Amino acid sequence: MDKIIIHGRHALAGTVKISGSKNSALPILAATLLTEDPCVIQRVPDLSDVHYMLQILTHLGADVERASGIVTVQAEKVNSIAPYEIVRKMRASVCVLGPLLGREREATVSLPGGCVIGDRPIDLHLRGFEALGAAVRVHGGNVKILAPSLRGATVSLKGKFGTTVLGTDNVMMAAVLAEGVTIIEDAACEPEVVDLANFLNKMGAKIQGAGTPRIVIEGVKELHGAEHEVIPDRIEAGTFLVAGAIAGRQVTLTRVRADHLTAVTDALGSCGYQVAGGNGTLAIHPNGAPKSLDLKTQPYPGFPTDMQAQMCALLATAKGESSVTECIFPQRFMHVSELKRMGAAIELDGATARIHGVENLSGAPVMASDLRASAALVLAGLIAEGTTEINRVYHIDRGYEMLDEKLAGLGAQIERVKV
Ligand code: EPZ
């Protein structure tokens, strides 16, 4: 078990290259189950979540090869059962349901368990599969889906907290091999959904409207192999922009899609930071302590929930009072108590964090609880006086490729130690 140690108050400067997107790579790797042919996926980040997905594909019968960011998968034959031992490690495993249903007309996958960021049911995924004619049975901790035939249908994926990203991916992956036309209404518009649809279309699928709330899928008989490069990780990019804001002289990101980050760069602009770029780069220029801000998380293109914790770390030393309202996962505030251990003045009021800006944070031993909360603690450690020790950094390795090395490359006094 590693921990990360940060000696705060060392300015960051320089250039950092953004990795491929975790939340795009995971469903795209699952989609390779839809064909017997080999698929080659480039720019796959080296993360433990990706490792779990490759374990699941191997368990389902696929041949998997991996070499420095390129993954080749060939699922000539597949079995359709994904067991608890593997699925429990990663919720996103649920996105093998759609490809298995599409290809094998059946799937049995362990139901994902609890999650520290809040309640995460899959009822909308199941609603989509039932609309395509599948029978769904939940028993013994497993969800079993069976569909002698799959027929195109119109289905809305609107839920209590809006739409669902992996639900849209899953229904899309089941519908590409269904008979007839499927229309997904209230679909998620995230760039990762578009990236998956682009990959599926390269495999021979007929998908239109990805990136809009209405996706039309004309079913085809079969799909073939394809090559695809995963989009840059907009959440990793957003995290480095906040690092540049919180502790930077000037930080430049390369291999980034600025158009995927508008809500984040707008928020940083409102805090007084200048963010500029294009053609695969983005640079943030420091401007002292941030101005306060009122922020609400929303489905894309709104402000991403996966950047909420990082913004709390930034606003902890803002001038005045800020509010951060979490509209997607209302309980997603595990980072707050740890930031308060570092001297932040934050009150939780239901799904809103009220942040009273303080002059300084101070280094402390803190505990990571989930992926984005851990990133927030790293960011706070960069500007805190003294030393911050972050425990349970395996959470960080789930979604950030070489975070500590990349920050060290920008001048941070950061090290990873084994305990
Ligand atoms: C994806 O999770 C991301 N994960 C999450 O990123 C991200 O936070 C989330 O989308 C929202 O942007 C991956 O892409 C692997 P949802 P997903 O289904 O698809 C409710 C990270 O840090 N809901 O869009 O599982 C749900 O409870 C991770 O990288 C239902 O009610 O999220 C939530 O309140 C964390 N019923 C809301 O919808 C359902 O069937 C949005 O969840 C499905 C979801």
Coordinates of C-alpha atoms and ligand atoms in Angstrom, one line a residue:
M1 CA 0.0 0.0 0.0
D2 CA 1.6 3.3 -1.1
K3 CA 1.1 6.8 0.3
I4 CA 1.9 10.1 -1.3
I5 CA 3.9 12.8 0.5
I6 CA 3.7 16.4 -0.6
H7 CA 5.8 19.3 0.6
G8 CA 3.6 22.3 -0.2
R9 CA 4.1 25.7 -1.6
H10 CA 6.4 24.9 -4.5
A11 CA 5.2 26.6 -7.7
L12 CA 4.3 24.5 -10.7
A13 CA 5.5 25.5 -14.2
G14 CA 6.0 23.7 -17.5
T15 CA 4.1 21.3 -19.8
V16 CA 2.2 18.1 -19.0
K17 CA 0.9 15.6 -21.6
I18 CA -2.7 14.4 -21.0
S19 CA -3.4 10.6 -21.2
G20 CA -6.2 8.8 -22.9
S21 CA -9.6 8.9 -21.2
K22 CA -10.4 6.3 -18.6
N23 CA -14.2 6.8 -19.0
S24 CA -13.9 6.4 -22.8
A25 CA -11.5 3.4 -22.8
L26 CA -13.6 1.3 -20.4
P27 CA -16.8 1.1 -22.5
I28 CA -14.7 0.9 -25.8
L29 CA -12.8 -2.1 -24.5
A30 CA -16.1 -3.7 -23.5
A31 CA -17.5 -3.0 -27.0
T32 CA -14.7 -5.3 -28.5
L33 CA -16.9 -8.2 -27.3
L34 CA -19.3 -7.4 -30.1
T35 CA -17.2 -9.0 -32.8
E36 CA -15.1 -12.1 -33.4
D37 CA -12.5 -10.0 -35.2
P38 CA -9.4 -8.4 -33.6
C39 CA -9.8 -4.7 -32.4
V40 CA -6.9 -2.4 -31.8
I41 CA -7.4 0.4 -29.2
Q42 CA -4.7 3.1 -28.9
R43 CA -3.9 5.5 -26.2
V44 CA -5.4 3.3 -23.5
P45 CA -4.2 4.7 -20.1
D46 CA -2.2 2.5 -17.7
L47 CA -4.7 2.4 -14.8
S48 CA -5.9 -0.2 -12.4
D49 CA -9.5 0.2 -13.7
V50 CA -8.3 -0.6 -17.2
H51 CA -6.5 -3.6 -15.8
Y52 CA -9.7 -4.9 -14.2
M53 CA -11.6 -4.5 -17.6
L54 CA -8.9 -6.5 -19.4
Q55 CA -9.3 -9.2 -16.6
I56 CA -13.0 -9.3 -17.3
L57 CA -12.5 -9.6 -21.1
T58 CA -10.0 -12.4 -20.6
H59 CA -12.4 -14.1 -18.2
L60 CA -15.2 -13.9 -20.8
G61 CA -12.9 -15.7 -23.3
A62 CA -11.2 -12.9 -25.2
D63 CA -7.5 -12.9 -26.2
V64 CA -6.0 -9.7 -24.9
E65 CA -2.6 -8.2 -25.7
R66 CA -1.3 -5.0 -24.3
A67 CA 1.9 -3.0 -25.2
S68 CA 2.6 0.6 -24.1
G69 CA -0.9 2.1 -24.5
I70 CA -2.1 -0.1 -27.3
V71 CA -4.5 -2.9 -26.5
T72 CA -5.5 -5.6 -29.0
V73 CA -8.6 -7.7 -28.1
Q74 CA -10.0 -10.7 -30.1
A75 CA -13.2 -12.3 -28.7
E76 CA -13.6 -15.2 -31.1
K77 CA -15.7 -17.0 -28.6
V78 CA -17.3 -15.5 -25.5
N79 CA -19.1 -16.9 -22.4
S80 CA -21.7 -14.5 -21.0
I81 CA -21.1 -14.7 -17.3
A82 CA -19.1 -12.0 -15.4
P83 CA -18.5 -13.1 -11.8
Y84 CA -18.6 -11.1 -8.5
E85 CA -14.9 -11.5 -7.8
I86 CA -14.0 -9.3 -10.8
V87 CA -17.1 -7.1 -11.1
R88 CA -16.9 -6.0 -7.4
K89 CA -13.6 -4.3 -8.0
M90 CA -15.0 -1.9 -10.6
R91 CA -18.6 -0.6 -11.2
A92 CA -17.9 0.1 -14.8
S93 CA -17.8 -3.6 -15.4
V94 CA -21.5 -3.3 -15.8
C95 CA -20.9 -2.1 -19.3
V96 CA -20.2 -5.6 -20.6
L97 CA -23.9 -6.3 -20.2
G98 CA -24.9 -4.5 -23.4
P99 CA -22.3 -6.1 -25.7
L100 CA -23.0 -9.6 -24.3
L101 CA -26.7 -9.2 -24.7
G102 CA -26.2 -7.8 -28.2
R103 CA -23.9 -10.7 -29.3
E104 CA -25.1 -13.7 -27.2
R105 CA -28.6 -12.6 -26.5
E106 CA -27.9 -13.3 -22.9
A107 CA -25.7 -12.1 -20.0
T108 CA -25.2 -12.8 -16.3
V109 CA -23.3 -10.1 -14.5
S110 CA -22.9 -9.6 -10.7
L111 CA -24.8 -6.5 -9.6
P112 CA -22.4 -3.7 -8.7
G113 CA -22.3 -3.1 -4.9
G114 CA -22.3 0.0 -2.9
C115 CA -20.2 3.1 -3.8
V116 CA -18.8 5.8 -1.5
I117 CA -19.9 8.5 -3.8
G118 CA -23.5 7.6 -3.4
D119 CA -26.4 5.4 -4.5
R120 CA -25.7 4.0 -8.0
P121 CA -28.6 1.8 -9.2
I122 CA -28.7 0.4 -12.8
D123 CA -32.5 0.5 -13.3
L124 CA -32.1 2.8 -16.3
H125 CA -29.8 0.3 -18.0
L126 CA -32.3 -2.5 -17.3
R127 CA -35.2 -0.3 -18.6
G128 CA -33.3 0.0 -21.9
F129 CA -32.7 -3.8 -22.2
E130 CA -36.3 -4.5 -21.4
A131 CA -37.5 -2.1 -24.1
L132 CA -35.4 -4.1 -26.6
G133 CA -37.4 -7.2 -25.6
A134 CA -35.0 -8.7 -23.0
A135 CA -36.3 -10.5 -19.9
V136 CA -34.4 -9.2 -16.8
R137 CA -34.1 -11.2 -13.6
V138 CA -32.2 -10.1 -10.5
H139 CA -31.3 -13.0 -8.2
G140 CA -28.6 -14.0 -5.8
G141 CA -26.7 -10.8 -6.4
N142 CA -26.7 -11.3 -10.1
V143 CA -28.6 -9.7 -13.0
K144 CA -29.5 -12.2 -15.6
I145 CA -30.7 -11.0 -19.0
L146 CA -32.2 -13.2 -21.7
A147 CA -33.5 -12.2 -25.2
P148 CA -34.3 -14.9 -27.7
S149 CA -34.6 -11.9 -30.1
L150 CA -33.7 -8.2 -29.8
R151 CA -36.0 -5.7 -31.5
G152 CA -35.4 -2.0 -31.9
A153 CA -37.5 0.3 -29.7
T154 CA -37.8 3.9 -28.4
V155 CA -36.7 4.3 -24.8
S156 CA -36.1 7.3 -22.5
L157 CA -33.1 7.1 -20.2
K158 CA -34.2 9.9 -18.0
G159 CA -33.9 9.2 -14.3
K160 CA -34.2 11.1 -10.9
F161 CA -30.8 12.7 -11.4
G162 CA -31.0 13.1 -15.2
T163 CA -29.7 10.7 -17.7
T164 CA -27.0 8.0 -17.3
V165 CA -23.6 7.8 -19.1
L166 CA -22.9 4.1 -18.9
G167 CA -26.6 3.4 -19.3
T168 CA -26.6 5.2 -22.7
D169 CA -23.4 3.2 -23.6
N170 CA -24.9 -0.1 -22.6
V171 CA -28.2 0.3 -24.5
M172 CA -26.3 1.6 -27.5
M173 CA -24.1 -1.5 -27.5
A174 CA -27.1 -3.9 -27.2
A175 CA -29.1 -2.1 -29.9
V176 CA -26.4 -2.1 -32.6
L177 CA -27.1 -5.8 -33.3
A178 CA -30.9 -5.6 -32.7
E179 CA -33.5 -6.0 -35.5
G180 CA -34.8 -2.6 -36.6
V181 CA -34.3 0.9 -35.3
T182 CA -33.7 2.0 -31.7
I183 CA -34.2 5.5 -30.5
I184 CA -32.6 6.5 -27.2
E185 CA -34.3 9.7 -25.8
D186 CA -32.8 11.7 -23.0
A187 CA -29.4 10.1 -23.8
A188 CA -26.2 11.3 -22.1
C189 CA -24.2 13.7 -24.3
E190 CA -20.8 13.2 -22.8
P191 CA -17.8 13.2 -25.2
E192 CA -17.1 9.6 -24.0
V193 CA -20.5 8.5 -25.4
V194 CA -19.6 10.1 -28.7
D195 CA -16.1 8.4 -28.7
L196 CA -17.8 5.0 -28.1
A197 CA -20.3 5.6 -30.9
N198 CA -17.5 6.6 -33.3
F199 CA -15.7 3.3 -32.5
L200 CA -18.9 1.3 -33.0
N201 CA -19.5 3.0 -36.4
K202 CA -16.0 2.0 -37.4
M203 CA -17.0 -1.6 -36.6
G204 CA -19.9 -1.2 -39.0
A205 CA -22.7 0.0 -36.7
K206 CA -25.2 2.6 -37.9
I207 CA -25.5 5.2 -35.1
Q208 CA -26.6 8.8 -35.5
G209 CA -27.0 11.6 -33.1
A210 CA -24.4 10.6 -30.4
G211 CA -23.6 13.8 -28.4
T212 CA -27.2 14.9 -28.5
P213 CA -30.1 13.7 -26.3
R214 CA -31.6 11.7 -29.2
I215 CA -29.5 8.8 -30.5
V216 CA -30.8 6.7 -33.5
I217 CA -29.4 3.2 -34.0
E218 CA -30.2 1.1 -37.0
G219 CA -29.5 -2.5 -36.1
V220 CA -27.1 -4.5 -38.3
K221 CA -26.5 -8.3 -38.7
E222 CA -22.9 -8.3 -37.6
L223 CA -19.9 -6.1 -36.7
H224 CA -16.2 -6.4 -37.8
G225 CA -12.9 -5.4 -36.2
A226 CA -11.6 -1.9 -36.1
E227 CA -8.8 0.4 -34.9
H228 CA -9.5 3.4 -32.7
E229 CA -7.6 6.0 -30.7
V230 CA -9.3 7.0 -27.4
I231 CA -10.0 10.7 -26.8
P232 CA -7.9 12.6 -24.2
D233 CA -9.0 12.5 -20.5
R234 CA -10.9 15.7 -19.9
I235 CA -11.1 15.1 -16.1
E236 CA -7.4 14.5 -15.9
A237 CA -6.9 17.7 -17.9
G238 CA -9.3 19.6 -15.7
T239 CA -7.4 18.4 -12.6
F240 CA -4.1 19.7 -14.0
L241 CA -5.8 23.0 -14.9
V242 CA -6.8 23.4 -11.2
A243 CA -3.3 22.4 -10.2
G244 CA -2.0 25.2 -12.4
A245 CA -4.5 27.6 -10.9
I246 CA -3.9 26.5 -7.3
A247 CA 0.0 26.4 -7.4
G248 CA 1.1 27.4 -10.8
R249 CA 3.4 30.0 -12.5
Q250 CA 2.2 28.8 -15.9
V251 CA 1.1 25.3 -16.7
T252 CA 0.5 24.1 -20.3
L253 CA -1.4 20.9 -21.2
T254 CA -0.8 19.1 -24.4
R255 CA -2.7 16.4 -26.2
V256 CA -5.9 17.9 -24.8
R257 CA -9.4 18.6 -26.3
A258 CA -10.2 22.2 -25.2
D259 CA -13.7 21.9 -26.5
H260 CA -14.5 19.1 -24.0
L261 CA -13.5 21.4 -21.1
T262 CA -15.6 24.5 -21.7
A263 CA -17.6 24.3 -18.4
V264 CA -14.3 23.8 -16.5
T265 CA -12.4 26.7 -18.2
D266 CA -15.5 28.9 -17.8
A267 CA -15.6 28.2 -14.1
L268 CA -11.8 28.9 -13.8
G269 CA -12.3 32.1 -15.8
S270 CA -15.0 33.2 -13.3
C271 CA -12.5 32.6 -10.5
G272 CA -10.2 35.1 -12.2
Y273 CA -7.8 32.7 -14.1
Q274 CA -6.9 33.1 -17.8
V275 CA -7.1 29.9 -19.7
A276 CA -6.1 29.9 -23.3
G277 CA -5.2 27.5 -26.1
G278 CA -6.4 25.4 -29.0
N279 CA -4.9 22.8 -31.4
G280 CA -4.4 20.3 -28.6
T281 CA -3.0 22.6 -26.0
L282 CA -4.4 24.6 -23.1
A283 CA -2.5 26.9 -20.8
I284 CA -3.5 28.4 -17.5
H285 CA -2.0 31.6 -16.1
P286 CA -1.9 32.3 -12.4
N287 CA -3.8 35.2 -10.8
G288 CA -3.3 34.8 -7.0
A289 CA -6.1 33.6 -4.8
P290 CA -9.3 32.7 -6.7
K291 CA -12.4 34.7 -6.6
S292 CA -15.4 33.0 -4.9
L293 CA -17.9 31.1 -7.0
D294 CA -21.3 29.4 -6.9
L295 CA -21.2 26.2 -8.8
K296 CA -23.6 23.4 -9.7
T297 CA -22.7 20.1 -11.2
Q298 CA -24.7 19.0 -14.2
P299 CA -24.7 16.4 -17.0
Y300 CA -22.4 17.3 -20.0
P301 CA -22.1 20.1 -21.3
G302 CA -22.7 21.3 -17.7
F303 CA -20.0 21.4 -15.0
P304 CA -18.8 17.8 -14.5
T305 CA -19.4 16.1 -11.1
D306 CA -15.9 14.4 -11.6
M307 CA -14.3 17.9 -11.1
Q308 CA -16.4 18.9 -8.1
A309 CA -14.0 17.8 -5.4
Q310 CA -11.0 19.5 -7.2
M311 CA -12.9 22.8 -7.3
C312 CA -13.7 22.5 -3.6
A313 CA -9.9 22.3 -3.0
L314 CA -9.4 25.4 -5.1
L315 CA -12.2 27.4 -3.5
A316 CA -11.0 26.6 0.0
T317 CA -8.5 29.6 -0.3
A318 CA -10.8 31.8 -2.4
K319 CA -11.7 35.4 -1.4
G320 CA -15.1 35.2 0.2
E321 CA -17.8 32.6 0.3
S322 CA -18.5 30.0 -2.4
S323 CA -21.1 27.3 -2.8
V324 CA -20.7 24.0 -4.6
T325 CA -24.0 22.0 -5.2
E326 CA -23.7 18.4 -6.3
C327 CA -26.7 17.6 -8.5
I328 CA -25.6 14.2 -9.9
F329 CA -24.3 12.3 -6.7
P330 CA -25.8 14.4 -3.8
Q331 CA -23.6 12.6 -1.2
R332 CA -20.3 13.0 -3.1
F333 CA -18.5 15.0 -0.4
M334 CA -16.1 12.5 1.2
H335 CA -13.2 15.0 0.5
V336 CA -14.8 17.7 2.8
S337 CA -13.9 16.3 6.1
E338 CA -10.3 15.7 5.0
L339 CA -10.0 19.2 3.6
K340 CA -11.3 20.5 6.9
R341 CA -8.4 18.6 8.6
M342 CA -6.1 20.8 6.4
G343 CA -7.8 23.9 7.8
A344 CA -10.5 24.5 5.2
A345 CA -13.8 26.1 6.4
I346 CA -16.6 24.1 4.8
E347 CA -20.1 23.4 5.9
L348 CA -22.2 20.8 4.3
D349 CA -25.9 21.8 3.8
G350 CA -27.6 18.9 2.1
A351 CA -26.1 18.5 -1.4
T352 CA -24.3 21.9 -1.1
A353 CA -20.9 22.7 0.3
R354 CA -20.6 26.2 1.7
I355 CA -16.9 27.2 1.5
H356 CA -15.6 30.2 3.5
G357 CA -12.3 31.0 1.9
V358 CA -9.3 30.9 4.3
E359 CA -5.9 32.5 4.0
N360 CA -3.9 29.3 4.2
L361 CA -4.2 25.5 4.4
S362 CA -1.8 23.5 6.5
G363 CA -0.3 20.1 5.6
A364 CA -1.7 17.0 7.5
P365 CA -2.1 13.2 7.2
V366 CA -5.3 12.6 5.3
M367 CA -7.2 9.6 3.9
A368 CA -8.2 9.1 0.3
S369 CA -11.8 7.7 -0.1
D370 CA -12.5 7.7 -3.8
L371 CA -10.8 8.7 -7.0
R372 CA -11.7 12.4 -7.4
A373 CA -11.6 13.0 -3.6
S374 CA -8.0 11.8 -3.6
A375 CA -7.2 14.2 -6.5
A376 CA -8.6 17.1 -4.4
L377 CA -6.4 16.2 -1.5
V378 CA -3.3 16.2 -3.7
L379 CA -4.3 19.6 -5.0
A380 CA -4.8 21.0 -1.5
G381 CA -1.4 19.5 -0.5
L382 CA 0.3 21.5 -3.3
I383 CA -0.6 24.8 -1.6
A384 CA -0.7 23.8 2.0
E385 CA 2.0 25.0 4.4
G386 CA 4.2 22.0 5.4
T387 CA 3.8 18.4 4.6
T388 CA 0.6 16.5 3.5
E389 CA 0.5 12.7 3.7
I390 CA -2.2 11.0 1.6
N391 CA -3.0 7.4 2.5
R392 CA -4.8 4.8 0.3
V393 CA -3.5 6.2 -2.9
Y394 CA -4.7 3.1 -4.8
H395 CA -7.8 5.2 -5.3
I396 CA -5.7 7.6 -7.4
D397 CA -4.2 4.8 -9.5
R398 CA -7.6 3.8 -10.6
G399 CA -8.0 7.0 -12.7
Y400 CA -4.8 9.0 -13.0
E401 CA -1.8 7.7 -14.9
M402 CA 1.5 8.7 -13.1
L403 CA -0.2 11.6 -11.3
D404 CA 2.7 12.1 -8.8
E405 CA 5.4 11.8 -11.6
K406 CA 3.6 14.2 -13.8
L407 CA 3.3 16.8 -11.0
A408 CA 6.9 16.3 -10.0
G409 CA 7.7 17.0 -13.7
L410 CA 6.0 20.4 -13.2
G411 CA 8.1 21.1 -10.1
A412 CA 6.0 19.8 -7.3
Q413 CA 7.8 18.4 -4.2
I414 CA 5.9 15.1 -4.2
E415 CA 6.9 11.5 -3.7
R416 CA 5.3 8.1 -3.4
V417 CA 6.4 5.9 -0.6
K418 CA 5.6 2.3 0.2
V419 CA 4.2 1.6 3.7
Ligands
EPZ1 C1 -20.1 7.7 -15.3 O1 -20.6 6.9 -14.3 C2 -18.6 7.9 -14.9 N1 -18.0 6.6 -14.9 C3 -18.5 8.6 -13.6 O2 -17.1 8.9 -13.3 C4 -19.2 9.9 -13.6 O3 -19.2 10.5 -12.3 C5 -20.7 9.7 -14.0 O4 -20.8 9.0 -15.3 C6 -21.5 11.0 -14.2 O5 -20.8 11.8 -15.1 C7 -17.5 6.1 -16.1 O6 -17.7 6.6 -17.2 C8 -16.8 4.8 -15.9 P1 -24.5 7.8 -14.4 P2 -22.1 6.3 -14.5 O7 -25.2 6.5 -14.7 O8 -22.4 6.1 -15.9 C9 -28.3 7.8 -11.4 C10 -15.1 8.9 -12.2 O9 -14.7 9.6 -11.2 N2 -28.6 6.5 -12.1 O10 -24.4 8.8 -15.5 O11 -22.2 5.1 -13.6 C11 -27.0 7.7 -10.6 O12 -27.2 7.1 -9.4 C12 -16.5 8.2 -12.2 O13 -14.3 8.7 -13.2 C13 -29.8 5.9 -11.8 O14 -30.6 6.5 -11.0 O15 -23.0 7.4 -13.9 C14 -26.5 9.1 -10.6 O16 -27.1 9.8 -9.6 C15 -17.2 8.3 -10.9 N3 -30.2 4.8 -12.5 C16 -26.9 9.6 -12.0 O17 -28.0 8.8 -12.4 C17 -29.3 4.2 -13.4 O18 -29.7 3.1 -14.0 C18 -25.8 9.6 -13.1 O19 -25.1 8.4 -13.1 C19 -28.1 4.8 -13.7 C20 -27.7 6.0 -13.0

